[in-house]
PDB file of C-alpha atoms in Angstrom:
ATOM      1  CA  MET A  40     -16.750   4.431   5.200  1.00 38.00           C
ATOM      2  CA  LYS A  41     -18.049   2.122   2.476  1.00 40.00           C
ATOM      3  CA  PHE A  42     -15.479   0.904  -0.015  1.00 43.00           C
ATOM      4  CA  SER A  43     -15.662   2.558  -3.406  1.00 42.00           C
ATOM      5  CA  SER A  44     -15.000   0.674  -6.617  1.00 39.00           C
ATOM      6  CA  LEU A  45     -11.395   1.614  -7.305  1.00 43.00           C
ATOM      7  CA  THR A  46      -9.128  -1.030  -8.755  1.00 39.00           C
ATOM      8  CA  ARG A  47      -7.504  -1.824  -5.457  1.00 44.00           C
ATOM      9  CA  LEU A  48      -7.858  -0.781  -1.871  1.00 48.00           C
ATOM     10  CA  MET A  49      -4.913  -1.707   0.283  1.00 50.00           C
ATOM     11  CA  LEU A  50      -6.055  -2.348   3.757  1.00 53.00           C
ATOM     12  CA  CYS A  51      -3.613  -0.688   6.046  1.00 52.00           C
ATOM     13  CA  LEU A  52      -4.470  -2.545   9.142  1.00 47.00           C
ATOM     14  CA  PHE A  53      -2.290  -0.719  11.526  1.00 48.00           C
ATOM     15  CA  SER A  54      -1.420  -2.124  14.893  1.00 48.00           C
ATOM     16  CA  VAL A  55       0.089   0.778  16.794  1.00 48.00           C
ATOM     17  CA  ALA A  56       1.044   1.481  20.367  1.00 45.00           C
ATOM     18  CA  THR A  57      -0.184   5.005  21.062  1.00 43.00           C
ATOM     19  CA  THR A  58       2.282   5.613  23.865  1.00 43.00           C
ATOM     20  CA  ASN A  59       5.311   5.579  21.597  1.00 46.00           C
ATOM     21  CA  ALA A  60       5.457   7.460  18.301  1.00 50.00           C
ATOM     22  CA  THR A  61       8.116   5.131  16.913  1.00 80.00           C
ATOM     23  CA  LYS A  62       6.206   1.880  17.345  1.00 88.00           C
ATOM     24  CA  SER A  63       5.654  -0.149  14.195  1.00 91.00           C
ATOM     25  CA  PHE A  64       2.377  -1.487  12.809  1.00 88.00           C
ATOM     26  CA  SER A  65       0.974  -4.346  10.777  1.00 85.00           C
ATOM     27  CA  ALA A  66      -1.344  -4.059   7.788  1.00 84.00           C
ATOM     28  CA  SER A  67      -2.898  -6.110   5.011  1.00 85.00           C
ATOM     29  CA  ASN A  68      -3.942  -6.064   1.351  1.00 86.00           C
ATOM     30  CA  LEU A  69      -7.195  -7.013  -0.338  1.00 82.00           C
ATOM     31  CA  TYR A  70      -7.509  -5.776  -3.900  1.00 78.00           C
ATOM     32  CA  TYR A  71     -11.225  -6.628  -4.175  1.00 80.00           C
ATOM     33  CA  ALA A  72     -12.285  -5.125  -0.849  1.00 80.00           C
ATOM     34  CA  ALA A  73     -14.632  -2.762  -2.682  1.00 75.00           C
ATOM     35  CA  GLY A  74     -16.620  -5.736  -3.958  1.00 81.00           C
ATOM     36  CA  LEU A  75     -17.299  -7.358  -0.582  1.00 86.00           C
ATOM     37  CA  THR A  76     -20.808  -7.444   0.851  1.00 90.00           C
ATOM     38  CA  ASP A  77     -21.511  -5.523   4.055  1.00 86.00           C
ATOM     39  CA  GLY A  78     -21.360  -8.781   6.014  1.00 89.00           C
ATOM     40  CA  GLN A  79     -18.027  -9.772   4.485  1.00 90.00           C
ATOM     41  CA  GLN A  80     -16.609  -6.312   5.169  1.00 84.00           C
ATOM     42  CA  THR A  81     -17.693  -6.539   8.801  1.00 85.00           C
ATOM     43  CA  THR A  82     -16.132 -10.001   9.183  1.00 89.00           C
ATOM     44  CA  LEU A  83     -12.901  -8.782   7.638  1.00 86.00           C
ATOM     45  CA  LEU A  84     -12.706  -5.584   9.662  1.00 81.00           C
ATOM     46  CA  ASN A  85     -13.531  -7.220  12.971  1.00 85.00           C
ATOM     47  CA  GLY A  86     -10.882  -9.855  12.322  1.00 87.00           C
ATOM     48  CA  LEU A  87      -8.289  -7.271  11.370  1.00 82.00           C
ATOM     49  CA  LYS A  88      -9.124  -5.169  14.403  1.00 81.00           C
ATOM     50  CA  SER A  89      -8.590  -8.214  16.636  1.00 86.00           C
ATOM     51  CA  ALA A  90      -5.143  -8.636  15.090  1.00 84.00           C
ATOM     52  CA  GLY A  91      -4.238  -5.048  15.939  1.00 77.00           C
ATOM     53  CA  VAL A  92      -4.345  -4.039  12.314  1.00 62.00           C
ATOM     54  CA  LYS A  93      -5.202  -0.402  11.330  1.00 53.00           C
ATOM     55  CA  VAL A  94      -5.956   0.591   7.622  1.00 45.00           C
ATOM     56  CA  LEU A  95      -9.556  -0.270   5.886  1.00 44.00           C
ATOM     57  CA  ARG A  96     -13.545   0.782   6.385  1.00 37.00           C
ATOM     58  CA  ALA A  97     -12.508   1.780   8.432  1.00 52.00           C
ATOM     59  CA  HIS A  98     -12.838   4.744  10.683  1.00 62.00           C
ATOM     60  CA  ASP A  99     -15.317   2.983  12.971  1.00 67.00           C
ATOM     61  CA  TYR A 100     -12.790   0.183  13.394  1.00 70.00           C
ATOM     62  CA  GLY A 101      -9.728   2.407  13.835  1.00 76.00           C
ATOM     63  CA  ILE A 102      -8.563   1.491  10.328  1.00 80.00           C
ATOM     64  CA  LYS A 103      -7.539   3.706   7.389  1.00 87.00           C
ATOM     65  CA  LEU A 104      -7.143   3.133   3.641  1.00 89.00           C
ATOM     66  CA  LEU A 105      -4.168   3.038   1.341  1.00 92.00           C
ATOM     67  CA  VAL A 106      -5.685   3.639  -2.098  1.00 92.00           C
ATOM     68  CA  SER A 107      -4.037   2.368  -5.269  1.00 92.00           C
ATOM     69  CA  ILE A 108      -5.373   4.344  -8.229  1.00 94.00           C
ATOM     70  CA  HIS A 109      -4.622   1.604 -10.782  1.00 93.00           C
ATOM     71  CA  THR A 110      -2.690  -1.652 -11.053  1.00 90.00           C
ATOM     72  CA  TYR A 111      -0.333  -3.238 -13.547  1.00 90.00           C
ATOM     73  CA  ASN A 112      -2.359  -6.433 -13.203  1.00 86.00           C
ATOM     74  CA  ALA A 113      -5.253  -4.617 -14.908  1.00 87.00           C
ATOM     75  CA  LEU A 114      -3.028  -2.661 -17.291  1.00 89.00           C
ATOM     76  CA  LYS A 115      -1.601  -5.838 -18.837  1.00 88.00           C
ATOM     77  CA  LYS A 116      -5.085  -7.133 -19.754  1.00 87.00           C
ATOM     78  CA  ASN A 117      -6.478  -6.445 -23.222  1.00 83.00           C
ATOM     79  CA  SER A 118      -9.702  -5.098 -21.702  1.00 86.00           C
ATOM     80  CA  ASP A 119      -7.916  -2.219 -19.951  1.00 90.00           C
ATOM     81  CA  PHE A 120      -8.438   1.214 -21.538  1.00 88.00           C
ATOM     82  CA  TYR A 121      -4.780   2.228 -21.322  1.00 91.00           C
ATOM     83  CA  ARG A 122      -3.600  -1.138 -22.689  1.00 89.00           C
ATOM     84  CA  LYS A 123      -5.924  -0.815 -25.693  1.00 88.00           C
ATOM     85  CA  TRP A 124      -4.895   2.742 -26.350  1.00 87.00           C
ATOM     86  CA  CYS A 125      -1.116   2.717 -25.905  1.00 87.00           C
ATOM     87  CA  GLY A 126       0.029  -0.704 -24.667  1.00 84.00           C
ATOM     88  CA  THR A 127       1.961  -1.454 -21.484  1.00 84.00           C
ATOM     89  CA  GLY A 128       5.223   0.067 -22.730  1.00 79.00           C
ATOM     90  CA  ASP A 129       4.165   3.442 -24.119  1.00 90.00           C
ATOM     91  CA  PHE A 130       1.884   3.927 -21.123  1.00 93.00           C
ATOM     92  CA  TYR A 131       4.867   5.254 -19.144  1.00 95.00           C
ATOM     93  CA  THR A 132       6.327   7.504 -21.862  1.00 95.00           C
ATOM     94  CA  ASN A 133       3.534   8.644 -24.189  1.00 94.00           C
ATOM     95  CA  SER A 134       2.629  12.251 -23.367  1.00 96.00           C
ATOM     96  CA  LYS A 135      -1.094  11.705 -23.991  1.00 94.00           C
ATOM     97  CA  ALA A 136      -1.139   8.589 -21.811  1.00 95.00           C
ATOM     98  CA  ILE A 137       0.596  10.524 -19.043  1.00 96.00           C
ATOM     99  CA  SER A 138      -1.919  13.357 -19.393  1.00 97.00           C
ATOM    100  CA  HIS A 139      -4.863  10.927 -19.307  1.00 96.00           C
ATOM    101  CA  PHE A 140      -3.527   9.270 -16.161  1.00 97.00           C
ATOM    102  CA  LYS A 141      -3.094  12.644 -14.477  1.00 98.00           C
ATOM    103  CA  ASP A 142      -6.775  13.247 -15.276  1.00 98.00           C
ATOM    104  CA  ARG A 143      -7.580   9.929 -13.571  1.00 97.00           C
ATOM    105  CA  ILE A 144      -5.682  11.026 -10.455  1.00 98.00           C
ATOM    106  CA  ALA A 145      -7.499  14.371 -10.412  1.00 99.00           C
ATOM    107  CA  HIS A 146     -10.875  12.621 -10.788  1.00 98.00           C
ATOM    108  CA  VAL A 147     -10.209  10.159  -7.959  1.00 97.00           C
ATOM    109  CA  LEU A 148      -8.949  12.760  -5.504  1.00 98.00           C
ATOM    110  CA  ALA A 149     -11.830  15.132  -6.331  1.00 98.00           C
ATOM    111  CA  HIS A 150     -14.448  12.417  -5.693  1.00 97.00           C
ATOM    112  CA  LYS A 151     -16.773  13.451  -2.854  1.00 96.00           C
ATOM    113  CA  HIS A 152     -17.754  11.150  -0.026  1.00 90.00           C
ATOM    114  CA  THR A 153     -21.550  11.011  -0.119  1.00 89.00           C
ATOM    115  CA  LYS A 154     -21.950  11.259   3.660  1.00 87.00           C
ATOM    116  CA  THR A 155     -19.183  13.648   4.731  1.00 92.00           C
ATOM    117  CA  GLY A 156     -19.254  15.894   1.668  1.00 96.00           C
ATOM    118  CA  LYS A 157     -15.447  15.886   1.666  1.00 97.00           C
ATOM    119  CA  THR A 158     -13.350  15.028  -1.360  1.00 98.00           C
ATOM    120  CA  TRP A 159     -10.995  12.077  -1.047  1.00 97.00           C
ATOM    121  CA  ALA A 160      -8.141  14.591  -1.065  1.00 99.00           C
ATOM    122  CA  GLN A 161      -9.630  16.102   2.104  1.00 98.00           C
ATOM    123  CA  SER A 162     -10.486  12.800   3.822  1.00 97.00           C
ATOM    124  CA  THR A 163      -7.539  12.627   6.177  1.00 96.00           C
ATOM    125  CA  GLU A 164      -9.522  10.692   8.778  1.00 92.00           C
ATOM    126  CA  TYR A 165     -10.135   7.866   6.294  1.00 91.00           C
ATOM    127  CA  ILE A 166      -7.145   7.775   3.924  1.00 94.00           C
ATOM    128  CA  PHE A 167      -3.581   6.946   4.915  1.00 94.00           C
ATOM    129  CA  ALA A 168      -1.944   7.246   1.487  1.00 96.00           C
ATOM    130  CA  PHE A 169      -2.394   7.219  -2.282  1.00 97.00           C
ATOM    131  CA  GLU A 170      -0.246   5.395  -4.815  1.00 96.00           C
ATOM    132  CA  ALA A 171      -0.504   5.811  -8.582  1.00 97.00           C
ATOM    133  CA  LEU A 172      -0.070   2.180  -9.663  1.00 95.00           C
ATOM    134  CA  ASN A 173       0.407  -1.196  -8.035  1.00 93.00           C
ATOM    135  CA  GLU A 174       3.652  -2.827  -9.245  1.00 92.00           C
ATOM    136  CA  ALA A 175       4.210  -0.329 -12.047  1.00 93.00           C
ATOM    137  CA  MET A 176       6.079  -1.659 -15.106  1.00 89.00           C
ATOM    138  CA  HIS A 177       6.258  -5.254 -13.883  1.00 84.00           C
ATOM    139  CA  PRO A 178       8.628  -6.574 -15.194  1.00 80.00           C
ATOM    140  CA  GLN A 179      10.755  -3.430 -15.389  1.00 81.00           C
ATOM    141  CA  ARG A 180      12.166  -3.083 -18.895  1.00 84.00           C
ATOM    142  CA  ASN A 181      12.937   0.641 -18.673  1.00 92.00           C
ATOM    143  CA  PRO A 182      13.769   1.712 -15.093  1.00 94.00           C
ATOM    144  CA  GLN A 183      14.626   5.260 -16.169  1.00 95.00           C
ATOM    145  CA  ALA A 184      11.187   5.738 -17.733  1.00 95.00           C
ATOM    146  CA  LEU A 185       9.556   4.108 -14.715  1.00 96.00           C
ATOM    147  CA  THR A 186      11.214   6.330 -12.124  1.00 98.00           C
ATOM    148  CA  SER A 187      10.394   9.433 -14.167  1.00 98.00           C
ATOM    149  CA  TRP A 188       6.752   8.299 -14.437  1.00 97.00           C
ATOM    150  CA  GLN A 189       6.509   7.512 -10.720  1.00 98.00           C
ATOM    151  CA  CYS A 190       7.811  10.928  -9.722  1.00 99.00           C
ATOM    152  CA  THR A 191       5.571  12.681 -12.257  1.00 99.00           C
ATOM    153  CA  MET A 192       2.502  10.906 -10.883  1.00 99.00           C
ATOM    154  CA  ALA A 193       3.559  11.504  -7.278  1.00 99.00           C
ATOM    155  CA  LYS A 194       3.745  15.217  -8.110  1.00 99.00           C
ATOM    156  CA  SER A 195       0.274  15.004  -9.631  1.00 99.00           C
ATOM    157  CA  ILE A 196      -1.104  13.363  -6.480  1.00 99.00           C
ATOM    158  CA  LYS A 197       0.530  16.043  -4.323  1.00 99.00           C
ATOM    159  CA  TYR A 198      -0.921  18.763  -6.555  1.00 99.00           C
ATOM    160  CA  ASN A 199      -4.420  17.308  -6.249  1.00 99.00           C
ATOM    161  CA  LEU A 200      -4.069  16.958  -2.480  1.00 99.00           C
ATOM    162  CA  ASN A 201      -4.126  20.771  -2.494  1.00 98.00           C
ATOM    163  CA  GLY A 202      -1.578  21.148   0.273  1.00 98.00           C
ATOM    164  CA  ASN A 203      -2.996  18.383   2.499  1.00 98.00           C
ATOM    165  CA  SER A 204       0.206  16.943   3.949  1.00 98.00           C
ATOM    166  CA  LYS A 205      -1.664  14.566   6.268  1.00 98.00           C
ATOM    167  CA  ILE A 206      -2.139  12.013   3.472  1.00 98.00           C
ATOM    168  CA  LEU A 207       1.025  10.303   2.247  1.00 98.00           C
ATOM    169  CA  VAL A 208       2.144   9.519  -1.311  1.00 98.00           C
ATOM    170  CA  THR A 209       3.784   6.161  -1.936  1.00 97.00           C
ATOM    171  CA  THR A 210       4.989   3.898  -4.715  1.00 96.00           C
ATOM    172  CA  GLY A 211       3.214   0.625  -5.424  1.00 94.00           C
ATOM    173  CA  GLY A 212       6.217  -1.660  -5.011  1.00 95.00           C
ATOM    174  CA  GLY A 213       8.076  -3.739  -7.579  1.00 94.00           C
ATOM    175  CA  ALA A 214       8.788  -7.414  -8.156  1.00 91.00           C
ATOM    176  CA  TYR A 215      11.471  -7.777  -5.478  1.00 94.00           C
ATOM    177  CA  LEU A 216      13.508  -5.708  -3.021  1.00 96.00           C
ATOM    178  CA  ASP A 217      16.009  -4.000  -5.325  1.00 96.00           C
ATOM    179  CA  ASN A 218      13.570  -2.940  -8.023  1.00 94.00           C
ATOM    180  CA  SER A 219      11.056  -1.793  -5.423  1.00 97.00           C
ATOM    181  CA  LEU A 220      13.647   0.722  -4.207  1.00 98.00           C
ATOM    182  CA  LEU A 221      15.217   2.241  -7.315  1.00 98.00           C
ATOM    183  CA  ASP A 222      17.760   4.972  -6.609  1.00 98.00           C
ATOM    184  CA  ALA A 223      15.731   7.776  -8.202  1.00 98.00           C
ATOM    185  CA  TYR A 224      12.842   7.188  -5.793  1.00 99.00           C
ATOM    186  CA  PHE A 225      15.028   8.356  -2.916  1.00 99.00           C
ATOM    187  CA  THR A 226      15.497  11.777  -4.536  1.00 99.00           C
ATOM    188  CA  CYS A 227      11.908  12.390  -5.681  1.00 99.00           C
ATOM    189  CA  ASP A 228      10.554  15.113  -3.392  1.00 98.00           C
ATOM    190  CA  SER A 229       6.919  14.118  -3.960  1.00 99.00           C
ATOM    191  CA  LEU A 230       7.342  10.522  -2.776  1.00 99.00           C
ATOM    192  CA  ASP A 231       6.914  10.220   0.987  1.00 99.00           C
ATOM    193  CA  VAL A 232       6.940   6.426   1.282  1.00 98.00           C
ATOM    194  CA  LEU A 233       8.708   3.736  -0.750  1.00 99.00           C
ATOM    195  CA  ALA A 234       6.903   0.398  -0.824  1.00 97.00           C
ATOM    196  CA  ILE A 235       8.671  -2.970  -0.947  1.00 97.00           C
ATOM    197  CA  HIS A 236       7.233  -6.111  -2.550  1.00 95.00           C
ATOM    198  CA  ALA A 237       9.399  -9.148  -1.825  1.00 94.00           C
ATOM    199  CA  TYR A 238       8.603 -12.834  -2.170  1.00 90.00           C
ATOM    200  CA  GLY A 239      12.139 -14.237  -2.296  1.00 92.00           C
ATOM    201  CA  VAL A 240      13.581 -15.516   0.977  1.00 93.00           C
ATOM    202  CA  ALA A 241      16.911 -13.737   0.394  1.00 95.00           C
ATOM    203  CA  ASP A 242      15.135 -10.362   0.350  1.00 97.00           C
ATOM    204  CA  LEU A 243      13.517 -10.905   3.741  1.00 96.00           C
ATOM    205  CA  THR A 244      16.492 -11.098   6.083  1.00 97.00           C
ATOM    206  CA  THR A 245      17.117  -8.235   8.485  1.00 98.00           C
ATOM    207  CA  SER A 246      20.670  -7.779   7.193  1.00 98.00           C
ATOM    208  CA  ARG A 247      19.389  -7.420   3.614  1.00 98.00           C
ATOM    209  CA  LEU A 248      16.741  -4.881   4.590  1.00 98.00           C
ATOM    210  CA  GLN A 249      18.785  -2.757   7.003  1.00 99.00           C
ATOM    211  CA  PRO A 250      20.914  -0.881   4.406  1.00 99.00           C
ATOM    212  CA  PHE A 251      17.732   0.305   2.680  1.00 99.00           C
ATOM    213  CA  VAL A 252      16.339   1.482   6.013  1.00 99.00           C
ATOM    214  CA  ASP A 253      19.483   3.545   6.571  1.00 99.00           C
ATOM    215  CA  LYS A 254      19.340   4.911   3.015  1.00 99.00           C
ATOM    216  CA  ALA A 255      15.684   5.902   3.390  1.00 99.00           C
ATOM    217  CA  LYS A 256      16.254   7.680   6.694  1.00 98.00           C
ATOM    218  CA  LYS A 257      19.171   9.607   5.222  1.00 99.00           C
ATOM    219  CA  ALA A 258      16.964  10.658   2.272  1.00 99.00           C
ATOM    220  CA  GLY A 259      14.029  11.648   4.485  1.00 99.00           C
ATOM    221  CA  LYS A 260      11.838   8.814   3.178  1.00 99.00           C
ATOM    222  CA  LYS A 261       9.803   6.125   4.921  1.00 99.00           C
ATOM    223  CA  LEU A 262       9.616   2.438   3.996  1.00 98.00           C
ATOM    224  CA  ILE A 263       6.784  -0.067   4.191  1.00 96.00           C
ATOM    225  CA  MET A 264       6.950  -3.787   3.417  1.00 96.00           C
ATOM    226  CA  GLN A 265       3.809  -3.820   1.292  1.00 93.00           C
ATOM    227  CA  GLU A 266       3.800  -7.446   0.119  1.00 90.00           C
ATOM    228  CA  TRP A 267       5.743 -10.383   1.537  1.00 89.00           C
ATOM    229  CA  VAL A 268       5.552 -14.121   2.155  1.00 77.00           C
ATOM    230  CA  PRO A 269       4.880 -15.926   5.462  1.00 75.00           C
ATOM    231  CA  LYS A 270       7.290 -16.628   8.313  1.00 85.00           C
ATOM    232  CA  TRP A 271       9.444 -13.499   8.039  1.00 93.00           C
ATOM    233  CA  ALA A 272       7.543 -10.999  10.181  1.00 95.00           C
ATOM    234  CA  ALA A 273      10.150 -11.010  12.959  1.00 96.00           C
ATOM    235  CA  ASN A 274      12.933 -10.152  10.480  1.00 97.00           C
ATOM    236  CA  ILE A 275      10.917  -7.258   9.068  1.00 97.00           C
ATOM    237  CA  ASP A 276      10.093  -6.024  12.580  1.00 97.00           C
ATOM    238  CA  ALA A 277      13.781  -6.206  13.513  1.00 98.00           C
ATOM    239  CA  ALA A 278      14.651  -3.988  10.536  1.00 98.00           C
ATOM    240  CA  GLY A 279      12.116  -1.426  11.799  1.00 98.00           C
ATOM    241  CA  ILE A 280       9.808  -1.626   8.766  1.00 97.00           C
ATOM    242  CA  PRO A 281       6.009  -1.683   9.187  1.00 95.00           C
ATOM    243  CA  TRP A 282       4.411  -4.393   7.061  1.00 94.00           C
ATOM    244  CA  PHE A 283       1.284  -5.235   5.045  1.00 91.00           C
ATOM    245  CA  TYR A 284       0.556  -8.930   4.676  1.00 90.00           C
ATOM    246  CA  TRP A 285      -0.520 -10.319   1.284  1.00 87.00           C
ATOM    247  CA  GLN A 286      -3.391 -10.979   1.782  1.00 87.00           C
ATOM    248  CA  ILE A 287      -6.111 -11.462   4.445  1.00 88.00           C
ATOM    249  CA  LEU A 288      -9.566 -12.689   3.387  1.00 90.00           C
ATOM    250  CA  PRO A 289     -12.909 -12.607   5.223  1.00 90.00           C
ATOM    251  CA  ASN A 290     -13.378 -16.277   4.252  1.00 90.00           C
ATOM    252  CA  ALA A 291     -11.299 -19.449   4.060  1.00 88.00           C
ATOM    253  CA  ASP A 292      -8.509 -19.408   1.475  1.00 85.00           C
ATOM    254  CA  PRO A 293      -9.960 -21.012  -1.691  1.00 84.00           C
ATOM    255  CA  HIS A 294      -6.518 -21.654  -3.202  1.00 80.00           C
ATOM    256  CA  GLN A 295      -4.995 -24.010  -0.619  1.00 70.00           C
ATOM    257  CA  GLY A 296      -2.277 -21.553   0.346  1.00 64.00           C
ATOM    258  CA  TRP A 297      -0.284 -21.394  -2.880  1.00 72.00           C
ATOM    259  CA  ASP A 298      -0.849 -17.625  -3.158  1.00 80.00           C
ATOM    260  CA  TYR A 299      -0.174 -16.816   0.508  1.00 86.00           C
ATOM    261  CA  GLU A 300      -3.777 -15.873   1.309  1.00 89.00           C
ATOM    262  CA  VAL A 301      -4.950 -16.277   4.904  1.00 90.00           C
ATOM    263  CA  GLY A 302      -8.625 -16.337   5.842  1.00 92.00           C
ATOM    264  CA  ILE A 303      -9.862 -14.910   9.135  1.00 91.00           C
ATOM    265  CA  LYS A 304     -10.275 -17.796  11.620  1.00 89.00           C
ATOM    266  CA  ASP A 305      -8.907 -20.174   8.959  1.00 89.00           C
ATOM    267  CA  ALA A 306      -5.609 -22.100   8.962  1.00 84.00           C
ATOM    268  CA  ASN A 307      -2.630 -19.872   9.883  1.00 88.00           C
ATOM    269  CA  TRP A 308      -4.878 -17.024  11.079  1.00 92.00           C
ATOM    270  CA  ASP A 309      -3.800 -17.306  14.709  1.00 93.00           C
ATOM    271  CA  THR A 310      -0.131 -17.219  13.688  1.00 92.00           C
ATOM    272  CA  LEU A 311      -0.609 -14.158  11.494  1.00 92.00           C
ATOM    273  CA  LYS A 312      -2.728 -12.473  14.167  1.00 92.00           C
ATOM    274  CA  ALA A 313       0.055 -12.981  16.716  1.00 94.00           C
ATOM    275  CA  ALA A 314       2.575 -11.525  14.252  1.00 93.00           C
ATOM    276  CA  GLY A 315       0.362  -8.474  13.731  1.00 91.00           C
ATOM    277  CA  LEU A 316       0.068  -7.841  17.449  1.00 92.00           C
ATOM    278  CA  ALA A 317       3.839  -8.297  17.843  1.00 93.00           C
ATOM    279  CA  ALA A 318       4.466  -5.699  15.127  1.00 93.00           C
ATOM    280  CA  GLY A 319       2.599  -3.134  17.218  1.00 91.00           C
ATOM    281  CA  LYS A 320       5.135  -3.654  20.010  1.00 93.00           C
ATOM    282  CA  ALA A 321       8.212  -3.514  17.763  1.00 95.00           C
ATOM    283  CA  GLU A 322      10.288  -0.370  17.315  1.00 96.00           C
ATOM    284  CA  SER A 323       9.873   1.311  13.934  1.00 97.00           C
ATOM    285  CA  ALA A 324      12.653   3.112  12.103  1.00 98.00           C
ATOM    286  CA  PHE A 325      10.015   5.532  10.778  1.00 98.00           C
ATOM    287  CA  ASP A 326       7.431   7.657  12.573  1.00 96.00           C
ATOM    288  CA  PHE A 327       4.006   7.106  10.996  1.00 95.00           C
ATOM    289  CA  SER A 328       2.046   8.232  14.056  1.00 93.00           C
ATOM    290  CA  PRO A 329       0.749  11.514  12.514  1.00 94.00           C
ATOM    291  CA  TYR A 330      -0.928   9.495   9.743  1.00 94.00           C
ATOM    292  CA  LEU A 331      -2.656   6.830  11.839  1.00 89.00           C
ATOM    293  CA  LEU A 332      -5.841   6.908  13.887  1.00 82.00           C
TER     294      LEU A 332
END
């Protein structure tokens, strides 16, 4: 499956042990995956496959996609349509903005794959999950408006999935652990998965994560660690949370590591690859097996 030009494709590079439904997995992010050349995509996918990762081009490589329909990083720029029209604050509360974004969701999920003839809403073999917005309302100035918006958009995604329960609906994470997992998310029926973004060391200990795992299980939700910093994979595995590394590139990291990027076969690749393979052997608190290849 060729990448389409959505704002962000999250590469769910899942490393899973097929003999045990509760095994965890590892995954990765690359927001510009749609812009890679065929050669770069092949390099990336082969590297991810070797690390036991499973969400990207993905079917031929045993990888599926987590599709983010928009991102706050685009929304905050003056060139963004929604920013020009209603700003970053009213975007979450203005009824016309909400209606326009629902139209965006409907358009994306109704898009037809040129080779299979299936809509994205029907493409279970390629798509792991949809999320409305990466890091919505970052920073969070109005959590009540945010949680209402997230649940409204999750309902819209579910509606446009037309009863297809084999594709999950998730949030796009927050700035840190606590505001990635706001209380209202746990009671929103349309949210299947709650995504954590955490870059602070204090948020990445097993003891800090475990209460949220228990809370999610009690609420019938799943958790993923969608963005995190190096060195903490074992803690996340121990908490039973599958993880997506931020971020794996098909080339050497051009930023000297300050933004936590790791290039395939570049510095730190072997360490991250080993962590990905280890995740596939760890026990998961959540059963994702029906949604993986």
